PDB file of C-alpha atoms in Angstrom:
ATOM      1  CA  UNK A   1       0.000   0.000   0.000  1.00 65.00           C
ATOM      2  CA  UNK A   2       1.324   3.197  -0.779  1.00 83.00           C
ATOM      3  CA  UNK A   3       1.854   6.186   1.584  1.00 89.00           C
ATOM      4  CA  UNK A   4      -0.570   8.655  -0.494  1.00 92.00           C
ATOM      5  CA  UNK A   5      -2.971   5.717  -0.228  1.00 90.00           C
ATOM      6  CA  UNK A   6      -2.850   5.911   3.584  1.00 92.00           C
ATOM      7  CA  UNK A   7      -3.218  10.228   3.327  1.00 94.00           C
ATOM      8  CA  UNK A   8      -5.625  10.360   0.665  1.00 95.00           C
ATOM      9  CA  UNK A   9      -9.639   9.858   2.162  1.00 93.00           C
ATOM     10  CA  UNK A  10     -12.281   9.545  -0.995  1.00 92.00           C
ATOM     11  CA  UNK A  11     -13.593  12.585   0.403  1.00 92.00           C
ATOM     12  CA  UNK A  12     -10.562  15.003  -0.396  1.00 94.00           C
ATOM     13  CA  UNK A  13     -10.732  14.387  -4.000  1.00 95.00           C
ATOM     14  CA  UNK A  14     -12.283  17.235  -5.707  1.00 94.00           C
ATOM     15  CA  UNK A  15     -12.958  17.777  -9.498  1.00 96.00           C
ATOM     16  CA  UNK A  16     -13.436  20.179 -11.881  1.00 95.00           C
ATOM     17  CA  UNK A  17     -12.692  23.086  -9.342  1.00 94.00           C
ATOM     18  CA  UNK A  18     -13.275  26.305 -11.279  1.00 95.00           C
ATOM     19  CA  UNK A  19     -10.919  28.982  -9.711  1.00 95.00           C
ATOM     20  CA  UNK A  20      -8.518  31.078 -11.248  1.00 93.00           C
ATOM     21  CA  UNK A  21      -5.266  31.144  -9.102  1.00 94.00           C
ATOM     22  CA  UNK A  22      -3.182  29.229  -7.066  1.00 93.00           C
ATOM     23  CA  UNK A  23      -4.151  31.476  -4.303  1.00 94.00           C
ATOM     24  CA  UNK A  24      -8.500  30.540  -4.745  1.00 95.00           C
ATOM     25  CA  UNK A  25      -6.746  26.614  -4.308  1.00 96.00           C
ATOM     26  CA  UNK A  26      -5.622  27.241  -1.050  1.00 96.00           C
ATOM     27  CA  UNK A  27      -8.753  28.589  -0.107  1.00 95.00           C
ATOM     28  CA  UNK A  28     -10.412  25.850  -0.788  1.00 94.00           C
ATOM     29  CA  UNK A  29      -8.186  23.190   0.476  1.00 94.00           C
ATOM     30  CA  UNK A  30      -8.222  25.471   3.618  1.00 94.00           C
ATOM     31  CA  UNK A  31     -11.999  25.326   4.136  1.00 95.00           C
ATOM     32  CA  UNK A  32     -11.701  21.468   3.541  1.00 91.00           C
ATOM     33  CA  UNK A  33      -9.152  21.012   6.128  1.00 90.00           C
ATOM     34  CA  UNK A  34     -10.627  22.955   8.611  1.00 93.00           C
ATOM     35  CA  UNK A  35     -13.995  21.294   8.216  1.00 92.00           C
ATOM     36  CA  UNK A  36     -12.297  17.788   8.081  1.00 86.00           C
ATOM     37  CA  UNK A  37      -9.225  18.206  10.651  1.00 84.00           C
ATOM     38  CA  UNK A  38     -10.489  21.735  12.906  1.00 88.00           C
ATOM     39  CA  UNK A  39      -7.459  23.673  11.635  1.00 88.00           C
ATOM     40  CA  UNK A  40      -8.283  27.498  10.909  1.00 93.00           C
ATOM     41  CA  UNK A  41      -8.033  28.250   7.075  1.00 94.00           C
ATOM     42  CA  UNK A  42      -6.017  30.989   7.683  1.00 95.00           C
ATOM     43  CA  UNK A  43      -3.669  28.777   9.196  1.00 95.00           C
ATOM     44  CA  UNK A  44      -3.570  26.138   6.159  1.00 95.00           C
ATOM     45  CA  UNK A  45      -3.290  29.099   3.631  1.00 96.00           C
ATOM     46  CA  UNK A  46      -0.268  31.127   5.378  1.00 96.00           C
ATOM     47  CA  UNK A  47       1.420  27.922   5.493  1.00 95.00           C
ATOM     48  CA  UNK A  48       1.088  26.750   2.085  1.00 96.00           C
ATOM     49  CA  UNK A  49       1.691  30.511   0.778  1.00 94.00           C
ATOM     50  CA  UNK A  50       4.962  30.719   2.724  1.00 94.00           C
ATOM     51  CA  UNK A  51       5.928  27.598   1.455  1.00 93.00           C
ATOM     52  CA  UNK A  52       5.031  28.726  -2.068  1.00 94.00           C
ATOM     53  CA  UNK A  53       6.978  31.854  -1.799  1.00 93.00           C
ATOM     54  CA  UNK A  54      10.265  29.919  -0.980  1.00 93.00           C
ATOM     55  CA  UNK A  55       9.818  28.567  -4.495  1.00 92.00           C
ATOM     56  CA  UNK A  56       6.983  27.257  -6.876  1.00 92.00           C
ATOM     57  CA  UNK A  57       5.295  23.541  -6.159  1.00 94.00           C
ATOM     58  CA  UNK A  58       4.701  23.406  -9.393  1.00 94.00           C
ATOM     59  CA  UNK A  59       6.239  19.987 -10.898  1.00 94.00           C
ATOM     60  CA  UNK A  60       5.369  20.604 -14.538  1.00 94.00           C
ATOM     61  CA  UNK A  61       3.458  18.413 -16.776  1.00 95.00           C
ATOM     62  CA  UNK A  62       0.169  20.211 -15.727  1.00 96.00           C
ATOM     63  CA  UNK A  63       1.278  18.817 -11.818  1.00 97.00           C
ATOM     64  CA  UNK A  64       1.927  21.202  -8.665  1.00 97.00           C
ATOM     65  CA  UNK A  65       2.228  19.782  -5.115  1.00 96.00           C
ATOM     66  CA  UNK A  66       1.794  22.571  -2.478  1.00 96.00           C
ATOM     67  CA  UNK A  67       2.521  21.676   1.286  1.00 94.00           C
ATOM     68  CA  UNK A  68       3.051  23.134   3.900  1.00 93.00           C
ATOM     69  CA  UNK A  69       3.859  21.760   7.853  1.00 92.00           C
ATOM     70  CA  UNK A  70       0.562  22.242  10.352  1.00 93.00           C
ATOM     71  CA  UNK A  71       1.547  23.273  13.532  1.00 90.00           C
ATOM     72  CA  UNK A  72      -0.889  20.688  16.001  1.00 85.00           C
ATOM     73  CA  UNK A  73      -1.906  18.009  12.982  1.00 87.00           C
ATOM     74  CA  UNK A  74      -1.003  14.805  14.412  1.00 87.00           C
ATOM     75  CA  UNK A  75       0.058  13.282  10.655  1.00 90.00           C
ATOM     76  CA  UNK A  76       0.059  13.804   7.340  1.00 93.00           C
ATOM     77  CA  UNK A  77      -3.027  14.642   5.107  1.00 94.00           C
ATOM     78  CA  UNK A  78      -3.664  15.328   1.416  1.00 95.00           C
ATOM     79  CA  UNK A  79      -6.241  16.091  -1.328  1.00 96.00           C
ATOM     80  CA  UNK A  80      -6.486  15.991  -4.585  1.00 97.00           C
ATOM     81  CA  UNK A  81      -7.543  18.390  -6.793  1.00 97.00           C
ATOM     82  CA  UNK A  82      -8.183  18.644 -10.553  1.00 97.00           C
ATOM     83  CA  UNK A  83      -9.341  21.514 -11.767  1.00 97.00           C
ATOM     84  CA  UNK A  84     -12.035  22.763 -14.278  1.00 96.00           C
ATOM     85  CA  UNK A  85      -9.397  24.663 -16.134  1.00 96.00           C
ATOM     86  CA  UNK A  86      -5.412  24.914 -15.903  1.00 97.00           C
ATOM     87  CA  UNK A  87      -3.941  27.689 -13.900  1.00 97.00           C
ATOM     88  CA  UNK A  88      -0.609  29.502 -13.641  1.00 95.00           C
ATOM     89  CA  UNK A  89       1.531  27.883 -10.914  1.00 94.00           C
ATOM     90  CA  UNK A  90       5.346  28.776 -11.824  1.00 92.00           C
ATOM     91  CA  UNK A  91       6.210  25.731 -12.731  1.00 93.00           C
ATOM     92  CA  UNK A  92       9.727  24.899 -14.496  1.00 94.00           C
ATOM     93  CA  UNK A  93       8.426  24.082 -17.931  1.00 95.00           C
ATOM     94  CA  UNK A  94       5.719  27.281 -17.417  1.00 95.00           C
ATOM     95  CA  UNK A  95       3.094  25.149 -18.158  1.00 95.00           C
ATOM     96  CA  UNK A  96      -0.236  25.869 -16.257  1.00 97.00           C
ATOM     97  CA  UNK A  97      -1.188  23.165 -13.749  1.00 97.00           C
ATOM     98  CA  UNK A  98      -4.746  20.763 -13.666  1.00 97.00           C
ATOM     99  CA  UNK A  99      -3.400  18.279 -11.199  1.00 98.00           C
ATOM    100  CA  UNK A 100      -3.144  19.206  -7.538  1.00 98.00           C
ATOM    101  CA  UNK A 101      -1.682  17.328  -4.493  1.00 97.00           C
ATOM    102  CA  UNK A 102      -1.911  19.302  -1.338  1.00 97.00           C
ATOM    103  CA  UNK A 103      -0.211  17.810   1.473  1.00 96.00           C
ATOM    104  CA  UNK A 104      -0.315  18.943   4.774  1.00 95.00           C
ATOM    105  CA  UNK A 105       2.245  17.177   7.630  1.00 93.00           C
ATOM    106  CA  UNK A 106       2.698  17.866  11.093  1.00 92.00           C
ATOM    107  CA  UNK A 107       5.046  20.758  12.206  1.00 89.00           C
ATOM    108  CA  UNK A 108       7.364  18.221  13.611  1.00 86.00           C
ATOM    109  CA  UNK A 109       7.535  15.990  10.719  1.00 68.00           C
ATOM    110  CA  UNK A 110       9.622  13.761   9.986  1.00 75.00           C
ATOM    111  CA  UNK A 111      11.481  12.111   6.940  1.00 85.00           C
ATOM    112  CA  UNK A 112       7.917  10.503   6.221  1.00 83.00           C
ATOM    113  CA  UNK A 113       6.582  13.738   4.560  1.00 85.00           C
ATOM    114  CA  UNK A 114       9.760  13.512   1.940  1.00 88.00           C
ATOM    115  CA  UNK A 115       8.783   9.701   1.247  1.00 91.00           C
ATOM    116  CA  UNK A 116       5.252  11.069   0.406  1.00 92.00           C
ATOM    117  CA  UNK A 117       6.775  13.669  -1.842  1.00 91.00           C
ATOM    118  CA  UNK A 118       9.029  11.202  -3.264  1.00 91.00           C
ATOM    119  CA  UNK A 119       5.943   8.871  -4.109  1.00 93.00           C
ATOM    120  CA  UNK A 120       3.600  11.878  -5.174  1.00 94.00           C
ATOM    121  CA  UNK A 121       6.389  12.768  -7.813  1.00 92.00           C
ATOM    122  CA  UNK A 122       6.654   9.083  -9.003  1.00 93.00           C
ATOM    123  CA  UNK A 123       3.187   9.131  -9.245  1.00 94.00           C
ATOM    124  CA  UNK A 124       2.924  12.124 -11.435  1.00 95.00           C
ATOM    125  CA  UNK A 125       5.338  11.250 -13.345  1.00 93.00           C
ATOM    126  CA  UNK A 126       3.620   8.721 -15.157  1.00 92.00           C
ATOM    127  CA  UNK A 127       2.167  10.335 -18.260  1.00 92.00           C
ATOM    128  CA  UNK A 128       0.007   7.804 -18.781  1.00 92.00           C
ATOM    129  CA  UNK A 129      -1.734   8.063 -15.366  1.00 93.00           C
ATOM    130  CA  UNK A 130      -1.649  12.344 -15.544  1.00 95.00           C
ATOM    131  CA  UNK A 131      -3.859  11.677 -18.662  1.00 95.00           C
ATOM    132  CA  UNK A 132      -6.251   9.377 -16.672  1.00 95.00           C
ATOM    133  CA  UNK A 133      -6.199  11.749 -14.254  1.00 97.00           C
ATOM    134  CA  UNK A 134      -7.407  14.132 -16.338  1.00 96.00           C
ATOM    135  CA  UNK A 135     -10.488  12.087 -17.684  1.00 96.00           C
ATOM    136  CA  UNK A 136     -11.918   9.715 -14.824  1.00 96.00           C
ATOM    137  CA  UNK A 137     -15.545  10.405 -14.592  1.00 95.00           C
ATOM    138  CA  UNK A 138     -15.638  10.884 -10.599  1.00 96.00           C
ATOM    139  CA  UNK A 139     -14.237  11.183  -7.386  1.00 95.00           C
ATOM    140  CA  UNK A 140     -14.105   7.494  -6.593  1.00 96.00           C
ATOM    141  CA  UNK A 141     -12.782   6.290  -9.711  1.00 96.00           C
ATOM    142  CA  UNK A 142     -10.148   8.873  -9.654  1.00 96.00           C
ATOM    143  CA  UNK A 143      -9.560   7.922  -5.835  1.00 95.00           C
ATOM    144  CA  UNK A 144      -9.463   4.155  -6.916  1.00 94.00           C
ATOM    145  CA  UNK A 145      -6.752   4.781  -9.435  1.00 94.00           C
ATOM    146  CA  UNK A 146      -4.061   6.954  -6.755  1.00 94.00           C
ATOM    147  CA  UNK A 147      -4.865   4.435  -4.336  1.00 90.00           C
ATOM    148  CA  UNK A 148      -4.194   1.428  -6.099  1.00 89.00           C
ATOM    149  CA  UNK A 149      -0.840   2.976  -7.470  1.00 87.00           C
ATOM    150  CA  UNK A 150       2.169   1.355  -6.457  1.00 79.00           C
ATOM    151  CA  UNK A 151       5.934   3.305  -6.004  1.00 68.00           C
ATOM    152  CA  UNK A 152       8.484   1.890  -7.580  1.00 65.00           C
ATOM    153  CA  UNK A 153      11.003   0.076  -6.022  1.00 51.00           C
ATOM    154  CA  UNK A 154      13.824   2.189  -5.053  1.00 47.00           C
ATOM    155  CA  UNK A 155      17.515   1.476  -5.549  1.00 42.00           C
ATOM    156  CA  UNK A 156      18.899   3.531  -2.861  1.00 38.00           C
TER     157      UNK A 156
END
């Protein structure tokens, strides 16, 4: 079982979100989390904005993965998020982004939220799986497909 697997609840996968800017994303992820996990918005958005100022997410390929460490989470948590139309997100190949990973770790975290990041970029680095991504009907089939992923087996 992978580690996004474990992170990922059907309920934080959200599709076709129509906003225009990176900034509308955390927003949203921020009213999810604090509905889902009690932490203020605010809190969720400064920390994902600070992180974003120390350098884009963005991955390229249409693929950003904003996260940000949650001072009094007790472990990781993500969602997914495609959206209705691509947005500017900085990344390297200054392509605009669809596919959104947010992940959100405890302040204290350790090495475990760089495996996840690890396994989130393996992930979307499949093209093949970006473009199914990009298609799946719903929620649960998209959820179905990241949580049935597998990481590769590492050589280090």
């Amino acid at each position: 079982m992978s580690l996004i697997s474990k992170i990922l609840p059907t309920a934080n996968v959200f599709l076709d979100l129509d906003v225009g800017s990176k900034k509308r994303v955390f927003e949203h992820v921020g009213i999810l989390f604090e509905n889902s996990h009690g932490i203020a918005r605010s809190v969720i958005f400064d920390s994902l904005f600070a992180r974003e100022k120390l350098g884009s997410t963005g991955l390229g390929q249409g693929v950003a993965i904003p996260h940000g460490r949650i001072k009094g989470l007790k472990e990781a948590v993500g969602a997914f998020v495609r959206l209705k139309e691509p947005i500017q997100f900085d990344a390297p190949d200054s392509k605009p982004v669809s596919l959104i990973f947010v992940l959100l770790v405890p302040a204290n975290a350790t090495d475990l939220h760089l495996q996840i990041l690890s396994e989130l970029a393996q992930l979307f680095s499949d093209k093949q799986l970006r473009e199914e991504l990009l298609t799946l009907p719903d929620a649960p089939a998209v959820w179905q497909r990241i949580s049935t992923w597998e990481p590769y087996a590492s050589d280090f």
